[in-house]
Structure formats: C-alpha cells, structure tokens
Short mmCIF file of C-alpha atoms in Angstrom, two decimals:
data_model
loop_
_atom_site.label_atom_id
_atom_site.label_comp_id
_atom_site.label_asym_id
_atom_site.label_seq_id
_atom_site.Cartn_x
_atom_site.Cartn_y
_atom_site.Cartn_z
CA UNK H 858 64.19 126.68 43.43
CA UNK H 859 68.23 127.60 42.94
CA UNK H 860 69.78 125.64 40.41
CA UNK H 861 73.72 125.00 40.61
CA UNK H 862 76.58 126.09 38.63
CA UNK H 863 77.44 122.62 38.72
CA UNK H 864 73.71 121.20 37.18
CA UNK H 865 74.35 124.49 34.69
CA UNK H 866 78.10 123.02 33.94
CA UNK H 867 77.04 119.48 33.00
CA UNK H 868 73.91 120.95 30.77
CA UNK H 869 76.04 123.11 28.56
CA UNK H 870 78.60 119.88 28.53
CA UNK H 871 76.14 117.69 27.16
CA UNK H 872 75.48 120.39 24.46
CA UNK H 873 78.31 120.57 23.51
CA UNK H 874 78.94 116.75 23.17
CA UNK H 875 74.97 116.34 21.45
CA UNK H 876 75.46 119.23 19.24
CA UNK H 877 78.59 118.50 18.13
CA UNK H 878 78.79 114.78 17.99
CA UNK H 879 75.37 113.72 16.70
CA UNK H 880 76.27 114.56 13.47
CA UNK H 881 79.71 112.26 12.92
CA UNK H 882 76.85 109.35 14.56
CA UNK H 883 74.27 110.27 11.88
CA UNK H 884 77.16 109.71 9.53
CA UNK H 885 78.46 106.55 10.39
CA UNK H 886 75.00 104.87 10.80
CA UNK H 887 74.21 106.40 6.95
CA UNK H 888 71.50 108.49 8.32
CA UNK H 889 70.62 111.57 6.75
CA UNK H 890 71.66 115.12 7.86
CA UNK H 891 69.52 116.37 10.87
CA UNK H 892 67.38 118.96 10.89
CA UNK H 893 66.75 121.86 13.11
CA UNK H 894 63.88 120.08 15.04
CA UNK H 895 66.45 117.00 16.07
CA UNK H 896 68.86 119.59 17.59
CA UNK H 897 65.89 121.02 19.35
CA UNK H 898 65.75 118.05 21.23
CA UNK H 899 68.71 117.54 21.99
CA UNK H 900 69.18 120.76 23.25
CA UNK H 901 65.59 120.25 25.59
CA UNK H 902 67.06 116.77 26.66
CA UNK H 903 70.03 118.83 27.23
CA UNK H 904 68.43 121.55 29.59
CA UNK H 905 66.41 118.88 31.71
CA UNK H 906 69.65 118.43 33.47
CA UNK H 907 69.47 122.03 34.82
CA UNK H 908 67.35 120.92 37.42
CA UNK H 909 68.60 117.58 38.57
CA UNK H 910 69.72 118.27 42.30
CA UNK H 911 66.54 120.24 42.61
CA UNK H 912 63.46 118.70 40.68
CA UNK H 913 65.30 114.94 39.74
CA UNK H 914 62.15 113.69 38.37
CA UNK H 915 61.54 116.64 36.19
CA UNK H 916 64.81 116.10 34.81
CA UNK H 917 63.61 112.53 33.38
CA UNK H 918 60.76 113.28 32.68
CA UNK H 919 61.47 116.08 30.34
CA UNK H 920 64.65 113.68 29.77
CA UNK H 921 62.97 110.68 28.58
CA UNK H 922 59.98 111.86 27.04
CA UNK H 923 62.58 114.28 24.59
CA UNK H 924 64.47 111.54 23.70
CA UNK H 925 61.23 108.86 22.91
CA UNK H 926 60.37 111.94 20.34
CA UNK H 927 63.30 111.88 19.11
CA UNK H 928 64.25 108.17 18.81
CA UNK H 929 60.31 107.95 16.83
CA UNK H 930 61.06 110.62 14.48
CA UNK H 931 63.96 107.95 13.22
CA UNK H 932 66.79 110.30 14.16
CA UNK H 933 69.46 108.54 14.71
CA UNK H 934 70.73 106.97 17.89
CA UNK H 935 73.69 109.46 19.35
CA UNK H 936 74.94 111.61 22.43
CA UNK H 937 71.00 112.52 23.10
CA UNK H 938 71.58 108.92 24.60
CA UNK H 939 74.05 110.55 27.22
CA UNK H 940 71.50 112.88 29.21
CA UNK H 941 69.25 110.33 29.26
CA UNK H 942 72.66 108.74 31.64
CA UNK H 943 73.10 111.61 33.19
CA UNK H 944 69.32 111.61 34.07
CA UNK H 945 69.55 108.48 35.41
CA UNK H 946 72.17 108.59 37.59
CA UNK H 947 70.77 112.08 39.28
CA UNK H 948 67.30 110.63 39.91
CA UNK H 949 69.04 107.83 41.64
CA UNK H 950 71.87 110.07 43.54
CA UNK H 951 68.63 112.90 44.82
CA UNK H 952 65.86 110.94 45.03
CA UNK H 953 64.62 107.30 46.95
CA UNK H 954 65.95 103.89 45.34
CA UNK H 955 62.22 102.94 44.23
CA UNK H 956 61.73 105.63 42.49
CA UNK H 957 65.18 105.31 40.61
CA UNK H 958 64.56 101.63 40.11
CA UNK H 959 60.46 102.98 37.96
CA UNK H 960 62.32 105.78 36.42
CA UNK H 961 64.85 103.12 35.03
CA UNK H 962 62.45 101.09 33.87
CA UNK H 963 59.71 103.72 32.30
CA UNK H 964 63.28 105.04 31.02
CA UNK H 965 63.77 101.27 29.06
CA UNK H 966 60.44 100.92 28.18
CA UNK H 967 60.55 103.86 26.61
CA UNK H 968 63.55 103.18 24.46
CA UNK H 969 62.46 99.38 23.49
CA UNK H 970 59.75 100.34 20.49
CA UNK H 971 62.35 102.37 18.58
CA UNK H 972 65.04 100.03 19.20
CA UNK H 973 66.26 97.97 16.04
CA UNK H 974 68.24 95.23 17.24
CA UNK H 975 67.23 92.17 19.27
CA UNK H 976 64.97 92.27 22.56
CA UNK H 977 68.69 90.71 23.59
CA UNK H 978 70.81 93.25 22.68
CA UNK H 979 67.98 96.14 24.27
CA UNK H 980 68.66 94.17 27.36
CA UNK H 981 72.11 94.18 27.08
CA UNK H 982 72.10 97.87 26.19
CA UNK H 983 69.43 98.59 29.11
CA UNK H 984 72.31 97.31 31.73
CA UNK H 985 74.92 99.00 30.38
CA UNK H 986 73.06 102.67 29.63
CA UNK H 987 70.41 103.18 32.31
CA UNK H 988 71.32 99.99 35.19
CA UNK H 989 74.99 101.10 35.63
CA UNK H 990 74.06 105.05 35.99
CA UNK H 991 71.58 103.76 38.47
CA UNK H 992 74.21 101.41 40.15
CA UNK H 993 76.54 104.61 40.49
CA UNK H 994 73.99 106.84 41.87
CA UNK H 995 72.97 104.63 44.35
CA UNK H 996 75.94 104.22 46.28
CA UNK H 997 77.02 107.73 45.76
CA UNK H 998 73.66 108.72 47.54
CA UNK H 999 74.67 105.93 50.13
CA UNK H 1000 77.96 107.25 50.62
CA UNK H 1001 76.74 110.45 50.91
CA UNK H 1002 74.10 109.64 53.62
CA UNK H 1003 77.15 107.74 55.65
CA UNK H 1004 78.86 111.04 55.48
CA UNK H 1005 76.42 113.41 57.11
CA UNK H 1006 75.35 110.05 59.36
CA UNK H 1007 79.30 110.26 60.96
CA UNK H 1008 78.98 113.72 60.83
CA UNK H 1009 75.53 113.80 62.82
CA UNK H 1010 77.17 111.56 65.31
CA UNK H 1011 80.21 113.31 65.95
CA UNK H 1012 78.32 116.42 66.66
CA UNK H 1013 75.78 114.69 69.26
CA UNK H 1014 79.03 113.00 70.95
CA UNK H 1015 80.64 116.54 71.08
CA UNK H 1016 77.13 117.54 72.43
CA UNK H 1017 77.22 115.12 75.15
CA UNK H 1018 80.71 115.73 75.94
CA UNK H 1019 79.54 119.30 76.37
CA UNK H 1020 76.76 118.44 78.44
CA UNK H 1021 78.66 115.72 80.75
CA UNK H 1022 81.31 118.88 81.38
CA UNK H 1023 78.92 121.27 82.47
CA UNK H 1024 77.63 118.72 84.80
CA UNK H 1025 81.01 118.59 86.27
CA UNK H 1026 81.56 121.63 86.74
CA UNK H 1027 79.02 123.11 87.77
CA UNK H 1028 77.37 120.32 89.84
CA UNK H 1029 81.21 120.27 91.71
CA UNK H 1030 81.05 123.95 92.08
CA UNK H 1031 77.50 124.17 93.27
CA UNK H 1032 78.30 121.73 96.06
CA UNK H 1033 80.98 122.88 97.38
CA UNK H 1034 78.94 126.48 97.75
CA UNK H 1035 76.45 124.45 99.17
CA UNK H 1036 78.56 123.16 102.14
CA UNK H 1037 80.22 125.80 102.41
CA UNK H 1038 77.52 128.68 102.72
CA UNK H 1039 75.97 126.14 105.72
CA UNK H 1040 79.07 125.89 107.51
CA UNK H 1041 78.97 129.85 106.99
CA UNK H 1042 75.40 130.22 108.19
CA UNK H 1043 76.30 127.88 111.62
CA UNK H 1044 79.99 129.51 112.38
CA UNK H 1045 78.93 133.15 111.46
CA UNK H 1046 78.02 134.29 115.21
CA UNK H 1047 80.47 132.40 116.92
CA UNK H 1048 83.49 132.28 114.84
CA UNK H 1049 83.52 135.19 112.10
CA UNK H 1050 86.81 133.96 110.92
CA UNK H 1051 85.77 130.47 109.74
CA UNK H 1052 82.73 132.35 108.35
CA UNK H 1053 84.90 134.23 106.73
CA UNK H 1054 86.96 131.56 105.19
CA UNK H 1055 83.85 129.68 103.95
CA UNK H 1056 82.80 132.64 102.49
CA UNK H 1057 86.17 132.87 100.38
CA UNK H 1058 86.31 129.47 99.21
CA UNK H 1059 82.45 130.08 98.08
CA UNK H 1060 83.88 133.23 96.47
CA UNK H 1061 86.86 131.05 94.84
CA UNK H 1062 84.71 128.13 93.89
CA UNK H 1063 81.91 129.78 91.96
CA UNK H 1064 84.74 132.10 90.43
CA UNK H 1065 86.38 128.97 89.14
CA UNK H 1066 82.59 127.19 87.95
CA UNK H 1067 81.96 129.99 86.34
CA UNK H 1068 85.50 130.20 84.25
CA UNK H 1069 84.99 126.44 83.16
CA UNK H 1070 81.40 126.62 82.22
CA UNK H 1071 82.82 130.08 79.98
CA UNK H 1072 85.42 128.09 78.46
CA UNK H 1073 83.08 124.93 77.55
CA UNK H 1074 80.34 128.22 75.83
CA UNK H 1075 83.44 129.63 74.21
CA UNK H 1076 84.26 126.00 72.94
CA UNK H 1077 80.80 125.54 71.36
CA UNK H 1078 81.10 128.73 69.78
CA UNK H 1079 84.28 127.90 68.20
CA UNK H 1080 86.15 131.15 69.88
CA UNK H 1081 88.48 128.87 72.53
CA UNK H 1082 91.26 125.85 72.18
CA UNK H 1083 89.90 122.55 72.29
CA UNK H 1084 92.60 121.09 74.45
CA UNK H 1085 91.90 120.63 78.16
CA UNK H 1086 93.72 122.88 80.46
CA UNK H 1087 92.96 120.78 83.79
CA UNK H 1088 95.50 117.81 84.62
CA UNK H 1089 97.10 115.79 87.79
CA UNK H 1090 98.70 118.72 88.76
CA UNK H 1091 95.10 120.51 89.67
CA UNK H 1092 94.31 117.68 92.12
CA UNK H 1093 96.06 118.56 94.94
CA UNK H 1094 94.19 121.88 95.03
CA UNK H 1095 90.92 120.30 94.24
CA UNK H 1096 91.57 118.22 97.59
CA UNK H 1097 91.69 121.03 99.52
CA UNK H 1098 89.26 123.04 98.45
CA UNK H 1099 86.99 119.77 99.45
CA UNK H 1100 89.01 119.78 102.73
CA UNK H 1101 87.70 123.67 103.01
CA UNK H 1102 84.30 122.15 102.67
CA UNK H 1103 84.44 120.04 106.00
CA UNK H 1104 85.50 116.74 103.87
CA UNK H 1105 89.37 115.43 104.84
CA UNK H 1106 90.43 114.02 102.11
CA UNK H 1107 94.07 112.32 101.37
CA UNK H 1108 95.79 112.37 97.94
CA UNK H 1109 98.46 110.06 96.51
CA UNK H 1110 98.90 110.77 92.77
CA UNK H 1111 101.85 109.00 91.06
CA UNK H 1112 103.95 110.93 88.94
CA UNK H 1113 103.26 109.46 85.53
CA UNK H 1114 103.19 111.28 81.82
CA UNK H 1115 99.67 111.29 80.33
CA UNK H 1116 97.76 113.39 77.51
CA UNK H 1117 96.00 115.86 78.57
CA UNK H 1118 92.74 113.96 77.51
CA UNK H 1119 94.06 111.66 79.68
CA UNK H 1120 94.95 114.17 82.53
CA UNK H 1121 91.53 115.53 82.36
CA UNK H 1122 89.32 112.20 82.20
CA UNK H 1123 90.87 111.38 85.33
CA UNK H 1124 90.76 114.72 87.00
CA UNK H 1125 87.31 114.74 86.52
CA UNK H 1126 86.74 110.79 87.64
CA UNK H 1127 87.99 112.18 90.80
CA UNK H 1128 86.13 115.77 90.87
CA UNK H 1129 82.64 113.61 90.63
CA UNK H 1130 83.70 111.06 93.44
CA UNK H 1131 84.27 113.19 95.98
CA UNK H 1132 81.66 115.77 94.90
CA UNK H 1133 79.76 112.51 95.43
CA UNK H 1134 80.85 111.65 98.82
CA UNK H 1135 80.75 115.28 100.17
CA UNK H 1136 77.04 115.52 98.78
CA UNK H 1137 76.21 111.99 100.46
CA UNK H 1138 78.10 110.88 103.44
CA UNK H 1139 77.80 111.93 106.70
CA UNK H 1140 79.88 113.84 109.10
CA UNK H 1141 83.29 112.33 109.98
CA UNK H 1142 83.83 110.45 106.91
CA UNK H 1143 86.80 111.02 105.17
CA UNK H 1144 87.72 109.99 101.57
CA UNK H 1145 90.79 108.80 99.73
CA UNK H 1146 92.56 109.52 96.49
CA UNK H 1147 94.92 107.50 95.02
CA UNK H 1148 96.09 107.73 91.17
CA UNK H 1149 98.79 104.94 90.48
CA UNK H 1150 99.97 102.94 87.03
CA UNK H 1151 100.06 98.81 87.42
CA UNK H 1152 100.77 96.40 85.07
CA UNK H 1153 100.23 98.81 81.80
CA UNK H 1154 97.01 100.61 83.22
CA UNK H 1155 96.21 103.39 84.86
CA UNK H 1156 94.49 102.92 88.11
CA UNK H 1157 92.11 105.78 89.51
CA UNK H 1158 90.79 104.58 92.81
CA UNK H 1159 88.63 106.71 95.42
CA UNK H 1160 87.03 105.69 98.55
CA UNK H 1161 85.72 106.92 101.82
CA UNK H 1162 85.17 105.26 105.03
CA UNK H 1163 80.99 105.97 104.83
CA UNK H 1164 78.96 102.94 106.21
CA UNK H 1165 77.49 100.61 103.67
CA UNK H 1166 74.89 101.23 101.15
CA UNK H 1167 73.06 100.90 98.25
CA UNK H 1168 73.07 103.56 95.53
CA UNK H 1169 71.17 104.16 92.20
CA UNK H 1170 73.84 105.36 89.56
CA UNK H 1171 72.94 108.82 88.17
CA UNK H 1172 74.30 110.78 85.77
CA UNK H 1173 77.72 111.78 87.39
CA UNK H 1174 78.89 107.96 87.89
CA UNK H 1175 77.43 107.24 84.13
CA UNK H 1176 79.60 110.25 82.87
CA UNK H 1177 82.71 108.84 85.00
CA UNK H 1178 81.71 105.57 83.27
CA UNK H 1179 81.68 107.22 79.78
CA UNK H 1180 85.23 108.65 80.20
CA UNK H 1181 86.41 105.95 81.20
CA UNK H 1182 85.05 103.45 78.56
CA UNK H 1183 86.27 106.66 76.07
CA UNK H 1184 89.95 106.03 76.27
CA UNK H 1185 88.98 102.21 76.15
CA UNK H 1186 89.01 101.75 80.25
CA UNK H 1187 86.25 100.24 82.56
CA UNK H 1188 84.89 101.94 85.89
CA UNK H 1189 83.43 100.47 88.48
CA UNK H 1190 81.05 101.60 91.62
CA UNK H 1191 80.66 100.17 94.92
CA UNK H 1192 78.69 100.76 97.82
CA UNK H 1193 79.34 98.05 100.33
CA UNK H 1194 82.06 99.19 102.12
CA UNK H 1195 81.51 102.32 101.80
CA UNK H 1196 81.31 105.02 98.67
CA UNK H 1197 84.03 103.45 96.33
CA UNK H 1198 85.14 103.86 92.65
CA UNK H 1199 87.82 102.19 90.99
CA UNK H 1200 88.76 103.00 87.24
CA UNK H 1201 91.04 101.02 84.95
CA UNK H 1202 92.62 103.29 81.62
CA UNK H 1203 94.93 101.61 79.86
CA UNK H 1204 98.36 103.52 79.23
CA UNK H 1205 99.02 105.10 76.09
CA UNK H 1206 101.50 103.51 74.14
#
C-alpha cells in the first residue's frame, strides 16, 4: 500500500484548517475551550485521509466514526466537519457509486443524534455537506473512466491500424515471392535469364516487405515518424513490380494534391486489389488502375478482365473498406464482371 504526496498534502491541510480554526468556532458558538482529547480527533479524522486513493473506505470509516466521538462528547461543530467532506467525496471518486451512496448515508446517520437543530435543517445540511461531495466525486470518477475509455480505444484503433499494415505488406510481399519463385522454378532450365529476373524481383520484394514491416515495429516502439512515407508517386513502380510477376497491369493516376494519409490509404486500396487479382485470377487476365478526382471526391477504381464470380470478403477487402470509411469514403467490391473495386474519398477541403 503507497500512499500519495497528494493524500499526504490534503491531510496536513485539513490540520491545519481543524487545528487552527476549531477554536474561533468553539468561540462563536460560546462553547468552552477544547481540550487535548478534541484535537486528538481531529487530528485522527485528519490522518484518515492519508489513505483515500488507496483504502477509501478506511478513510470513512476511521472518518466518520472520529467525528460521531467527537460530535457526542459535545465538542463543538467545526472544520472536523471538513474531512468528513473530503471523505466523502474520495469514497465516491475511488470506489463504486453504491457504496458511496451507504457510506453517505451511514455518514448522515451518524451525524443526526448529535445534531441540535431540526430533522429539517439535518436534511438540509446532509445535501449540502455529504450529497454535494458525493455529487462531485461521482462525475469526477465518471470523467475519469471516459478518459482512460478514449484512451483504451485509441490504442486498440492504433493496434488495428498496425495489424491491417502488416497485412499489407507483408501479404503483398509474400505474393509476389510466391509468383515469382514459380515462374523461377518453370523458366530456370530453359531460360536462366527470366529465372534470373524473377529471382531479383523476389530479392527486391522481400527487401522492401521487410523495410515496411521494420518501420510499422519501429512505430510501435515509438523509435520512427508516424507519417507515411508511401504516396501516388510509388504506384507506378508497384505496377510493375506486379507486371514482373506475370500480371499486366495499366495505370492512370491523376495528378492531384493529397495528404499523405490520403496518399497512403489509397496506395494501399490499390496494393490489396491487385495483390488480390494476382493471387486469384487466372492466366491472361490483366488488371486496371485508375486514380481520378470527380465532382469533389476522389475516385480509386481497379478492375481486371477475370470471368465472373462470387467472392467471400476477407480481411484485405475489409481493411480496404476500413480506410476508406476512415477518411469518411465508401468502398465497394464486385465480382460479376470480373474482380472490381471502386472507392469513393471525399477531397480534403
């Protein structure tokens, strides 16, 4: 059990204040001078504060019960009154709303046979002294809870953002290798050269996978810039490294100025489509790229001339999905007329 400087702060400030101020209350109620036992207590009523982030209900309970000793040996009322606030408003801040709302009351209850006035006034009293402290410590404790909720959920989205660019990358990367080592394997005794090649762009590719699955480990760790370094300008090379791969593919990109988060949502929305179609269609198909602004969107379409189908969307069309829908966009997947993805971004303003 560590107690904190700040729980040690407000103890010797309520000390100070029952110490010190107890005695001009005694006066003007025409009590008599108190005695060493009533500073006692209102030094232990004091110290139960010391472990209110800790142990909240021992701080009422040692709280409370000091102060019901002290309120029935007829001291007068006084600052004691002000832990039994500050006792109130930790139990509700560190511990569950029921239990604030029984500590409360046992808190009243305990108050109301050494209380003078009318059952009226004790109510009015109870509101002010022990329901407001409450109130307070409530919503700070809500507040607090909404804090580490946003904070919870930015970390899981930066998870999954994580965890949807490995899949790009390295699912990309892997198959390319993939294509490429086979064309390897079936050109290697009758054309060394295009063995050759393959064998390059397998050497290039996994050199690059492994460089963007570095940077997104150096990103979790905190040691690397958090701004994308892949843009519009990258796919023209990513087309012909597919083209390498036995997949023609055609590019128009429209020259257009974008953020890079932009720039690198819809690199990526055109890395999974035609990892995609080179993982899925068949021999002779070719595939399209065309990246184009209309009417105040931004327009990422990619098809190939594959026969027909059906398809069951997995994780790489769900992630294309995702970035889209993140810069407040809509994708959209078709199979039947061939592989085809269209996605709408709106421009930035």
């Amino acid at each position: 059990m560590r107690i904190k400087w700040q729980d040690v702060a407000l103890t010797a400030a309520l000390l100070v204040l029952g110490l010190g101020g107890t005695r001009f209350a005694a006066r003007l109620q025409g009590a008599e001078a108190l005695d060493v036992p009533a500073y006692l207590l209102i030094a232990l009523a004091a110290a139960g504060l010391l472990f209110r982030s800790v142990r909240p209900l021992w701080t009422v309970g040692v709280t409370t019960a000091t102060i019901a000793v002290y309120l029935a040996l007829a001291y007068p009322f006084g600052p004691i009154l002000m832990s039994g606030v500050a006792a109130m408003y930790a139990v509700a801040v560190y511990a569950r709303v029921e239990v604030a709302a029984a500590c409360a009351l046992v808190y009243a209850l305990a108050i109301l046979p050494w209380w003078n006035d009318s059952i009226t006034s004790w109510i009015t009293w109870s509101a002010g002294w022990i329901l407001l402290p409450v109130a307070a410590g409530v919503l700070m404790r809500l507040r607090r809870k909404s804090a580490v909720d946003v904070r919870e959920r930015a970390v899981i989205s930066e998870r999954l953002r994580l965890a949807q660019e490995v899949h790009d990358v390295v699912g990309h990367g892997l198959s390319v290798i993939a294509m490429q080592a086979g064309v390897a394997l079936y050109v290697l005794d009758r054309d060394p050269a295009k063995a050759r090649a393959s064998l390059e762009a397998i050497r290039d590719t996994s050199k690059e996978a492994l460089d963007g699955l570095r940077s997104e480990l150096d990103t979790l760790r905190g040691s690397a810039p958090l701004t994308p370094t892949i843009g519009l300008d990258d796919v023209p090379a990513l087309a012909s490294r597919m083209r390498e791969a036995g997949l023609e593919v055609s590019v128009e990109v429209q020259d257009v100025d974008l953020p890079e988060g932009h720039q690198l949502a819809v690199y990526r929305i055109v890395q999974e489509s035609l990892t995609n179609v080179l993982r899925h269609s068949s021999p002779g198909v070719t595939a399209s790229v065309r990246v184009y602004t209309v009417r105040g969107e931004l327009v990422v379409h990619v098809t190939d001339t594959g026969t027909p189908s059906t398809f069951t969307e997995g994780h790489g069309i769900t992630g294309m999905r995702s970035r889209a829908e993140a810069l407040g966009g809509t994708l959209e997947a078709d199979g039947s007329h061939g592989f085809s993805v269209i996605a709408r971004i709106p421009l930035p303003s």
